[in-house]
mmCIF file of C-alpha atoms and ligand atoms in Angstrom:
data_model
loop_
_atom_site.group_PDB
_atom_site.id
_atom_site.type_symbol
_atom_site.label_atom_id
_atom_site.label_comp_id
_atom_site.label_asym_id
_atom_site.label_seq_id
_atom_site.Cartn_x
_atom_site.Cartn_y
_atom_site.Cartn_z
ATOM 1 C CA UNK C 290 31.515 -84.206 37.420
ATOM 2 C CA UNK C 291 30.238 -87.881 36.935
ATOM 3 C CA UNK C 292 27.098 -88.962 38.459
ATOM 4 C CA UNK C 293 27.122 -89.752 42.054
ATOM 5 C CA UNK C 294 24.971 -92.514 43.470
ATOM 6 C CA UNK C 295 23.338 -91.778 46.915
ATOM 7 C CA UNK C 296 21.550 -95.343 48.730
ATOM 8 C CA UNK C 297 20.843 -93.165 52.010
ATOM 9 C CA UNK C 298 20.339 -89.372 53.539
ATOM 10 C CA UNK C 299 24.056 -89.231 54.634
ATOM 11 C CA UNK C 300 24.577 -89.617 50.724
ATOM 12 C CA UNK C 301 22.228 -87.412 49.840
ATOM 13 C CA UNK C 302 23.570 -84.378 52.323
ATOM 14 C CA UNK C 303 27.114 -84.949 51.035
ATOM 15 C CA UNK C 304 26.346 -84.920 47.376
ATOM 16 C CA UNK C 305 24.007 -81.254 47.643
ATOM 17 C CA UNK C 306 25.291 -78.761 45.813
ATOM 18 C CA UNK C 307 24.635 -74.839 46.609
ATOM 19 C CA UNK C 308 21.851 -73.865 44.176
ATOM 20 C CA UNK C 309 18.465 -74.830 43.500
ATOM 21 C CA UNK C 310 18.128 -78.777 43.186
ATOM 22 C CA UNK C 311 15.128 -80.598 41.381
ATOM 23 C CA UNK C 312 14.056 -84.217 41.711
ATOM 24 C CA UNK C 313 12.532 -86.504 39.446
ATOM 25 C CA UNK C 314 11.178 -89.592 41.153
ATOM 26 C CA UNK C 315 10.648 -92.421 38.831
ATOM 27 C CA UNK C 316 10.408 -96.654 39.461
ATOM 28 C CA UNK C 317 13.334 -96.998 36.683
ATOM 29 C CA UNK C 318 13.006 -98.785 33.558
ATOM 30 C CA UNK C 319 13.817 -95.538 32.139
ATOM 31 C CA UNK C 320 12.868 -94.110 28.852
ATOM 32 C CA UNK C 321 12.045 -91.590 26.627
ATOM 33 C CA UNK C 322 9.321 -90.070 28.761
ATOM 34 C CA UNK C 323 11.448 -90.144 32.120
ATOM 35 C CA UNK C 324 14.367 -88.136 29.795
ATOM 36 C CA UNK C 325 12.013 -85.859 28.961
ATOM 37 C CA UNK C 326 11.243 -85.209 32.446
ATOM 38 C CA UNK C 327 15.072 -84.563 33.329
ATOM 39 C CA UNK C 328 15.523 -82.344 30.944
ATOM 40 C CA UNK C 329 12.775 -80.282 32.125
ATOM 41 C CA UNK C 330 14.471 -80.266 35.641
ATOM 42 C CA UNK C 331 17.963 -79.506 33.929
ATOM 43 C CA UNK C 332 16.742 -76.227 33.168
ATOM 44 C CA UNK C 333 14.602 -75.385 35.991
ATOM 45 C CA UNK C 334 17.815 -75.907 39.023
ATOM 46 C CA UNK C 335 21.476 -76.218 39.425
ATOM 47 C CA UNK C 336 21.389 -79.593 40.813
ATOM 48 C CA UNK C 337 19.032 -82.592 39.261
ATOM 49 C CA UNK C 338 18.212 -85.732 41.418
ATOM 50 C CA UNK C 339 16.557 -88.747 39.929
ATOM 51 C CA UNK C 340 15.223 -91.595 42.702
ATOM 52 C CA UNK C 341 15.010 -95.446 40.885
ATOM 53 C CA UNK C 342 12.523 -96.872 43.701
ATOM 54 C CA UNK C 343 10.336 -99.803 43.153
ATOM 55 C CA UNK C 344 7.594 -98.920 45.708
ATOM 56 C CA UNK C 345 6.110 -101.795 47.311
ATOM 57 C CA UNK C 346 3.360 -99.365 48.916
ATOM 58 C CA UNK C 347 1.498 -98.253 45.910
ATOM 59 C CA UNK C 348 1.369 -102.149 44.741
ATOM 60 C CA UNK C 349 -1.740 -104.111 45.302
ATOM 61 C CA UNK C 350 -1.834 -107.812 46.103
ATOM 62 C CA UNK C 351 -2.016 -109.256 42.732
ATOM 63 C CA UNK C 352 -0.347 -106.598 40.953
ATOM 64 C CA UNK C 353 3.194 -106.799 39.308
ATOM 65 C CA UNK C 354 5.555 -105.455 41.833
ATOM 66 C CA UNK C 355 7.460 -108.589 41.852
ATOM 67 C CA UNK C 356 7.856 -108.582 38.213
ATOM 68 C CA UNK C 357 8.103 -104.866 37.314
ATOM 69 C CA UNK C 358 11.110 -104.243 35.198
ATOM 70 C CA UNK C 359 14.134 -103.605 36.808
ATOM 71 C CA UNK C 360 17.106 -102.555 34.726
ATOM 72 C CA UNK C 361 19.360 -100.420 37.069
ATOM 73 C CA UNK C 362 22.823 -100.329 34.388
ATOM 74 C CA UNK C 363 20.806 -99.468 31.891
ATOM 75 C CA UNK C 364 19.197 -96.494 34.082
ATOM 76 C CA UNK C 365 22.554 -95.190 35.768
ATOM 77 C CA UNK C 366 23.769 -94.681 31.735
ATOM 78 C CA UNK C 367 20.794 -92.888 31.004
ATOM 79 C CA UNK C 368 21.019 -90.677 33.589
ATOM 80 C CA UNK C 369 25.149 -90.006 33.187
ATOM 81 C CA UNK C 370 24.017 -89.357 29.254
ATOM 82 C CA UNK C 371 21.192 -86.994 30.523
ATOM 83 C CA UNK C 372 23.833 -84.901 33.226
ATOM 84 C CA UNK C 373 22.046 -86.351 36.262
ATOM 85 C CA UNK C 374 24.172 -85.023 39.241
ATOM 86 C CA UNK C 375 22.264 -87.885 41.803
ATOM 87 C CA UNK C 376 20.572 -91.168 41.408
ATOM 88 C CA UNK C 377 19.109 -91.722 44.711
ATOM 89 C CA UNK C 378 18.196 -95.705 44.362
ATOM 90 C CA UNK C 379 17.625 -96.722 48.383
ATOM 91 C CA UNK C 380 17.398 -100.961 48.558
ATOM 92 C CA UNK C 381 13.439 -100.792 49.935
ATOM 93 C CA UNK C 382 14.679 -102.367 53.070
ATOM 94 C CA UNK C 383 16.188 -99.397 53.916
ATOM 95 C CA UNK C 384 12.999 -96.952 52.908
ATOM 96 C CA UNK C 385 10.603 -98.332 55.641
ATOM 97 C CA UNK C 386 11.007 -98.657 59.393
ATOM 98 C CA UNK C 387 9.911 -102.309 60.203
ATOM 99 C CA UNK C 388 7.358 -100.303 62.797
ATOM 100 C CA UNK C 389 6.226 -97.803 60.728
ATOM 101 C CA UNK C 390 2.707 -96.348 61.474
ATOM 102 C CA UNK C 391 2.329 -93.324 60.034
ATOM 103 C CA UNK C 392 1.415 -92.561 56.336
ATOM 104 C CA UNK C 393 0.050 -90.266 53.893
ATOM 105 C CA UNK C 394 -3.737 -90.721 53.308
ATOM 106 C CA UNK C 395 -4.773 -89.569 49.640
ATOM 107 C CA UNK C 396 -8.717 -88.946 50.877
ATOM 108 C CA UNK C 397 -11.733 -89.343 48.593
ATOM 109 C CA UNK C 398 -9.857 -88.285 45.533
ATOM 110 C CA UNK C 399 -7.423 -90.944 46.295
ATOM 111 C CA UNK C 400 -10.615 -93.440 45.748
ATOM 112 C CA UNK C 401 -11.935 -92.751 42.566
ATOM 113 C CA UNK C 402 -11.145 -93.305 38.939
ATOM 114 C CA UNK C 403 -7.675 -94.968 38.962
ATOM 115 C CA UNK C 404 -8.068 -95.209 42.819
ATOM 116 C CA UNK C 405 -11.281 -97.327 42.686
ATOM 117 C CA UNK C 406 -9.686 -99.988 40.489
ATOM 118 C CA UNK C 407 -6.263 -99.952 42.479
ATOM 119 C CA UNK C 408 -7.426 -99.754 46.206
ATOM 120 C CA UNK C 409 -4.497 -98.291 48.513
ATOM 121 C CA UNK C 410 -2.631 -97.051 45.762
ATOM 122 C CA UNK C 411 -2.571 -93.321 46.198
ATOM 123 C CA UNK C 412 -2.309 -93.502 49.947
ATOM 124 C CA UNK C 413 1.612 -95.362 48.972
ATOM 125 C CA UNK C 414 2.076 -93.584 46.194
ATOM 126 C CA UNK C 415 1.952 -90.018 48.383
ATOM 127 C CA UNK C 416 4.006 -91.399 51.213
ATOM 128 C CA UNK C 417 7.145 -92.311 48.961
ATOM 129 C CA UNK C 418 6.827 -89.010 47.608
ATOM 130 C CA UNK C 419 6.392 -87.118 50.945
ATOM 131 C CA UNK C 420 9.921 -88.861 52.053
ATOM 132 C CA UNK C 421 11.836 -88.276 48.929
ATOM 133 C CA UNK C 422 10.802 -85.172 49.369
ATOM 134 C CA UNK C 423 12.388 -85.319 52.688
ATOM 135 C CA UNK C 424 15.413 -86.906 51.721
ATOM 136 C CA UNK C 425 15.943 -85.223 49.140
ATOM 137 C CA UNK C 426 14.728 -81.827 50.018
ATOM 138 C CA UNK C 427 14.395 -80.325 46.709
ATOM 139 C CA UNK C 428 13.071 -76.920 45.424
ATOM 140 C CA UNK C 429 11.562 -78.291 42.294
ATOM 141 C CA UNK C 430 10.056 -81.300 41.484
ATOM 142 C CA UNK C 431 8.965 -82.919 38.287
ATOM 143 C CA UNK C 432 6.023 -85.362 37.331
ATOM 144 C CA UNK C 433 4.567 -86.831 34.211
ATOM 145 C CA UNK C 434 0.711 -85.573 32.992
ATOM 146 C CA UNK C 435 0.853 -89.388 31.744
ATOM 147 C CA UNK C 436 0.015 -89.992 35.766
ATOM 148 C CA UNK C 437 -3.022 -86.914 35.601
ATOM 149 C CA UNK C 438 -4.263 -88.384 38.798
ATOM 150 C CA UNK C 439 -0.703 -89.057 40.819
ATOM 151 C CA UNK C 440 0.376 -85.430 39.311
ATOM 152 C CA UNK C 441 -2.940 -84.089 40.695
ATOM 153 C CA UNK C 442 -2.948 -85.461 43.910
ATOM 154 C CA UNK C 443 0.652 -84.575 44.825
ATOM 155 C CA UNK C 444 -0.512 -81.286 44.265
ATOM 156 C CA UNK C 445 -3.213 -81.956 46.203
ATOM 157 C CA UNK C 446 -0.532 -83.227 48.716
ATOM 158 C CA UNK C 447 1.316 -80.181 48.818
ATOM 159 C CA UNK C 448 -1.443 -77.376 49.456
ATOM 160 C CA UNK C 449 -3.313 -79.298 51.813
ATOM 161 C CA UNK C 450 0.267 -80.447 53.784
ATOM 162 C CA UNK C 451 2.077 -76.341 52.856
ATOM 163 C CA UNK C 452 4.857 -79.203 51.506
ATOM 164 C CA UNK C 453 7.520 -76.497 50.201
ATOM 165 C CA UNK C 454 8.242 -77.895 47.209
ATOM 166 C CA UNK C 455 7.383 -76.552 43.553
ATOM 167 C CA UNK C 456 5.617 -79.242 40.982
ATOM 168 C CA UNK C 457 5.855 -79.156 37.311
ATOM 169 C CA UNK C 458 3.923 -80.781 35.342
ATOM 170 C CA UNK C 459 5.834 -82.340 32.214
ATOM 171 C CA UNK C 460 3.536 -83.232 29.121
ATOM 172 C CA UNK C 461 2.883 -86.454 28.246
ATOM 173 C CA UNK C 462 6.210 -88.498 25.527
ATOM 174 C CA UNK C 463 4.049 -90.871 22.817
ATOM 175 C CA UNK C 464 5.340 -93.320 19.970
ATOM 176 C CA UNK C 465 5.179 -91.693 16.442
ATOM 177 C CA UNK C 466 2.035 -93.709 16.599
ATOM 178 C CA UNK C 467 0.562 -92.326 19.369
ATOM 179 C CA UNK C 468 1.372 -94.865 22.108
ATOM 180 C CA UNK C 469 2.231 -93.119 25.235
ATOM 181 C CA UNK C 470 5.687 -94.241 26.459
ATOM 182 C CA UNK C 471 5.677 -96.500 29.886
ATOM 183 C CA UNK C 472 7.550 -98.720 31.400
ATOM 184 C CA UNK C 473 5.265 -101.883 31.195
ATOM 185 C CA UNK C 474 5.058 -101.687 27.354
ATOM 186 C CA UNK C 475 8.362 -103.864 27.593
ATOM 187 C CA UNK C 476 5.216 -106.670 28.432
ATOM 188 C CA UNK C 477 3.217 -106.359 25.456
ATOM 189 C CA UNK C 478 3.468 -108.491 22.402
ATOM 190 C CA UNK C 479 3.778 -107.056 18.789
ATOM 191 C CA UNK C 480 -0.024 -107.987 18.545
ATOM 192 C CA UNK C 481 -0.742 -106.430 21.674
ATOM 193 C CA UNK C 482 0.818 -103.428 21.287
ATOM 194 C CA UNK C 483 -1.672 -102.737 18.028
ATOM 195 C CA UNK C 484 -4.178 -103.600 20.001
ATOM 196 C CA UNK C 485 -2.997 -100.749 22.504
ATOM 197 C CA UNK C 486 -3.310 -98.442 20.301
ATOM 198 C CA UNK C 487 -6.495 -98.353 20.360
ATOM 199 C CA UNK C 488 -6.765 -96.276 23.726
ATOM 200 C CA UNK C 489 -4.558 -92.783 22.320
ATOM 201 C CA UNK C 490 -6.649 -93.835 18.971
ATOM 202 C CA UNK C 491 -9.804 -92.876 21.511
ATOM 203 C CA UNK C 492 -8.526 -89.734 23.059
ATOM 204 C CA UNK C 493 -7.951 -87.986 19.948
ATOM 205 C CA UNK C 494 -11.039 -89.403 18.585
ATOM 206 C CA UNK C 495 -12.834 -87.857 21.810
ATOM 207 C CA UNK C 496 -10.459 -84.595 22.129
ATOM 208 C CA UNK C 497 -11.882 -82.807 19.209
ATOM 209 C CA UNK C 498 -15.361 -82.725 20.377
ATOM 210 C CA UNK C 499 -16.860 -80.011 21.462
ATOM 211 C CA UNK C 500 -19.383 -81.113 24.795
ATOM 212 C CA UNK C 501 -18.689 -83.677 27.818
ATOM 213 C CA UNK C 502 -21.278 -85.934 26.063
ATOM 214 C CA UNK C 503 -19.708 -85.800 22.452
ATOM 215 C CA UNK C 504 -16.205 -86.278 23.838
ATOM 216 C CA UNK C 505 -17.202 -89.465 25.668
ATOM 217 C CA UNK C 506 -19.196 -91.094 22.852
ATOM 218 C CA UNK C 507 -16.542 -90.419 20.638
ATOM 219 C CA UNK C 508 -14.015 -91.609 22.731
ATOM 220 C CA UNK C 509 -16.409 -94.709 23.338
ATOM 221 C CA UNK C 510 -17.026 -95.467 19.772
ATOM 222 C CA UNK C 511 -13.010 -96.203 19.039
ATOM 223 C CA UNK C 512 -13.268 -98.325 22.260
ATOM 224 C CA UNK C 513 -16.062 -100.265 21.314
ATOM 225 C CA UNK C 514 -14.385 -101.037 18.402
ATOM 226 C CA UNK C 515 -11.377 -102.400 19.315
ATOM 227 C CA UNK C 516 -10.224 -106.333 19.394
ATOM 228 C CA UNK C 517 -11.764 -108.539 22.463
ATOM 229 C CA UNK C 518 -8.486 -108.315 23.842
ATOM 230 C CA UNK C 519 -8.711 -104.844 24.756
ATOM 231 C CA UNK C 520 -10.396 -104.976 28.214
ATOM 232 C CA UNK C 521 -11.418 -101.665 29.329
ATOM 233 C CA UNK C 522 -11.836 -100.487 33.232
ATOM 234 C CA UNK C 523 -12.445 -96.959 32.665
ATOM 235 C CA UNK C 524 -13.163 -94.324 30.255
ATOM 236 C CA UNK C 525 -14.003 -90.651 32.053
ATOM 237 C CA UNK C 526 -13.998 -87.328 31.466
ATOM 238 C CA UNK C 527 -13.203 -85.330 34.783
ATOM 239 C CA UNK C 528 -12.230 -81.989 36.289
ATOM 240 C CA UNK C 529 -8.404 -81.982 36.009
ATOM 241 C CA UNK C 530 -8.321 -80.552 39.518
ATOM 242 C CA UNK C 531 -10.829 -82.546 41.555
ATOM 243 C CA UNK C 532 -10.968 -86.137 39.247
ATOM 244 C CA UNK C 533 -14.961 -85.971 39.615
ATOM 245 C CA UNK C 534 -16.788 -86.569 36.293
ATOM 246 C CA UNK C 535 -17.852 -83.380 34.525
ATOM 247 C CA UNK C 536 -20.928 -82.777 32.702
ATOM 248 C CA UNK C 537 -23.263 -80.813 30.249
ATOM 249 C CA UNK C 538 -22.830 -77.889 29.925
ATOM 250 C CA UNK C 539 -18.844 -77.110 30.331
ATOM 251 C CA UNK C 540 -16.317 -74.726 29.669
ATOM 252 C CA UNK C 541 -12.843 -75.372 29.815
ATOM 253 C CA UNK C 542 -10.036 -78.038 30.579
ATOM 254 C CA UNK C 543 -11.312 -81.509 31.450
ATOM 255 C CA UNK C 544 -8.560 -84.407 31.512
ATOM 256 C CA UNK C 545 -10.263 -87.815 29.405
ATOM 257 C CA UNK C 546 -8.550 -90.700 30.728
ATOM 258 C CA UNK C 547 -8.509 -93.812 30.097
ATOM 259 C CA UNK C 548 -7.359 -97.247 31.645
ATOM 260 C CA UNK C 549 -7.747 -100.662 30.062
ATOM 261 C CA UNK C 550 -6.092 -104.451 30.544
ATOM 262 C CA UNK C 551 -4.366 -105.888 26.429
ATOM 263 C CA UNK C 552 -3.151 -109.547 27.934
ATOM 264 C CA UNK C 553 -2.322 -109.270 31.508
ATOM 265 C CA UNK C 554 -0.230 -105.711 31.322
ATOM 266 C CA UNK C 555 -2.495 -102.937 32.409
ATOM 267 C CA UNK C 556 -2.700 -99.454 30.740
ATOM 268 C CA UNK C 557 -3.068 -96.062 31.895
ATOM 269 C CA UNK C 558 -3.159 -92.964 29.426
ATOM 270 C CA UNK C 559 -4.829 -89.536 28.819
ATOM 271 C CA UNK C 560 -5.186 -86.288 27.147
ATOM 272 C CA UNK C 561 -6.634 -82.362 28.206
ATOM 273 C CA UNK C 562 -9.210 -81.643 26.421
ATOM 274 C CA UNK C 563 -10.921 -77.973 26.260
ATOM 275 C CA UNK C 564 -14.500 -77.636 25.927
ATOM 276 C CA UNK C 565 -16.551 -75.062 25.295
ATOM 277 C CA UNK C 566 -15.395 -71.248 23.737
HETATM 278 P P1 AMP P 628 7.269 -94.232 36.707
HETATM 279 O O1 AMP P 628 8.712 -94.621 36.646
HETATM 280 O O2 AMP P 628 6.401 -94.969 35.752
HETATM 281 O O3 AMP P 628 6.745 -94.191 38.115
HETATM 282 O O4 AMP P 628 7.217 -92.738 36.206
HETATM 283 C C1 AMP P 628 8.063 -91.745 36.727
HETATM 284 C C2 AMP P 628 7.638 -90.402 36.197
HETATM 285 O O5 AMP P 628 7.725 -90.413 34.775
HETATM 286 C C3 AMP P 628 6.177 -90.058 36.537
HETATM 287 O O6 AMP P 628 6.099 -88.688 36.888
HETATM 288 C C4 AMP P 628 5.457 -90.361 35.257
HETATM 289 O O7 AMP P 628 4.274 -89.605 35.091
HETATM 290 C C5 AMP P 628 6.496 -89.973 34.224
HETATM 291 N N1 AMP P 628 6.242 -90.613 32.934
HETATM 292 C C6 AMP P 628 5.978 -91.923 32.700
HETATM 293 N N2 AMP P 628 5.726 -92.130 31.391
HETATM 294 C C7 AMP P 628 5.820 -90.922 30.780
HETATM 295 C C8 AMP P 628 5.653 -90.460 29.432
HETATM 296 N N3 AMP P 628 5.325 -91.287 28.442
HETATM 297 N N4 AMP P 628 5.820 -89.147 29.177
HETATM 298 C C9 AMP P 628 6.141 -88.278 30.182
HETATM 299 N N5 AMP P 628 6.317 -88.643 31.471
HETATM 300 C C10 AMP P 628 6.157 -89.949 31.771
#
């Protein structure tokens, strides 16, 4: 059957199959990391959903909503080539009430790490989810460990809200050379883009250690060394579950992450690290 394209719930409730459906929300500018991600939701329902929403709520003033790619052919191919039943794409007129009040607040997790440098962020970032979620009602739904933070606060989300919905976690698509795949590397230069290395080139460097303090100085060192037009915001080591930093002594998965400015395109990436036995 050829994909169908849903702007609306009516859409939505005519295009639902029988089985099990699973969503994959996503901003567009598709690539090799949101194909991953389908895939994964291919063989965990009957029916696969992909939203292509721009969302002005988890935008700051200053940041590059305006100017984030947009490249909606190119997405509705990639999803007919991946067997996407649905591309839910709403126009963002149509995704908030003119009056709205109400929305999702991420708490104090929602303020730290990737939250302190991008005030507000989290709280949107929930609330689209929380209404594709009841849009699109789906069984299963499927995030990126690129986003630790967004993929642990939507679980977050859906314990503390009993949001019926199952998350998967999908691991993280890289360049041969390490670079993780994202949407706003289409806004680096070829010289930037070596200089972005420089941030996976840290979390292996810090992954193989064996303490919080080792992994961080290691991790540090590559950063340190990198051109001045790497300009780092954050370098942590925290408690995949909670975000807060860990520390001496510790056993088991910590998530070092990383976020840094190369020109004006900002960053994000990470890797799991275990510590300890
Ligand atoms: P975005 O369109 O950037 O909002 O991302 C949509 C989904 O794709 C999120 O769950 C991201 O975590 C995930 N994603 C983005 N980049 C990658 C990647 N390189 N590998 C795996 N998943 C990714």
């Amino acid at each position: 059957m050829d994909l169908i394209l849903a702007r609306n719930r009516t859409d939505l409730i005519k295009a639902r199959g029988g089985g099990t459906l699973a969503l994959v929300p996503t901003m567009g500018a598709l690539h090799e990391g949101h194909r991953s991600l389908i895939r994964l939701a291919r063989d965990r329902a009957d029916q696969v959903v992909v939203s292509v929403f721009v969302n002005p709520l988890q935008f700051g003033p200053g940041e590059d909503y305006s100017r984030y790619p947009r490249t909606f052919d190119a997405d509705l191919a990639a999803c007919r080539e991946e067997g996407v039943d649905v591309v839910f794409a709403p126009a963002a007129g149509d995704m908030y009430l003119p009056d709205r009040q109400v929305s999702v607040c991420a708490g104090e997790m929602g303020r730290i790490v990737e939250g302190a440098s991008r005030p507000g962020h989290f709280d949107g970032m929930l609330t689209v989810v929380l209404k594709l979620f009841n849009l699109v009602r789906p069984d299963v739904a499927v995030f990126g460990q690129k986003d630790a933070q967004q993929l642990s606060m939507i679980r977050r989300m859906v314990a503390d809200l009993d949001v019926p919905v199952e998350v998967v976690g999908a691991p993280t698509v890289r360049e041969p050379d390490g670079l993780a795949l994202s949407s706003r590397n289409r806004y680096l230069s070829a010289g930037e883009r070596r200089v972005a290395l420089s941030l996976s080139r840290a979390l292996r460097a810090g992954a193989g250690e064996p303490t919080p303090a080792r992994v961080r100085a290691a991790a540090s060192k590559v950063l340190a060394e990198a051109p001045p037009e790497l300009e780092l915001d954050y370098l942590v080591l925290v408690d995949p579950a909670t975000f807060t930093e860990v520390s001496d002594p510790y056993e088991g998965e910590a998530v070092l992450a990383v976020a840094a400015k190369v020109g004006t395109t900002r960053l994000i990436d990470n890797m799991v690290v275990r510590l300890g036995r």
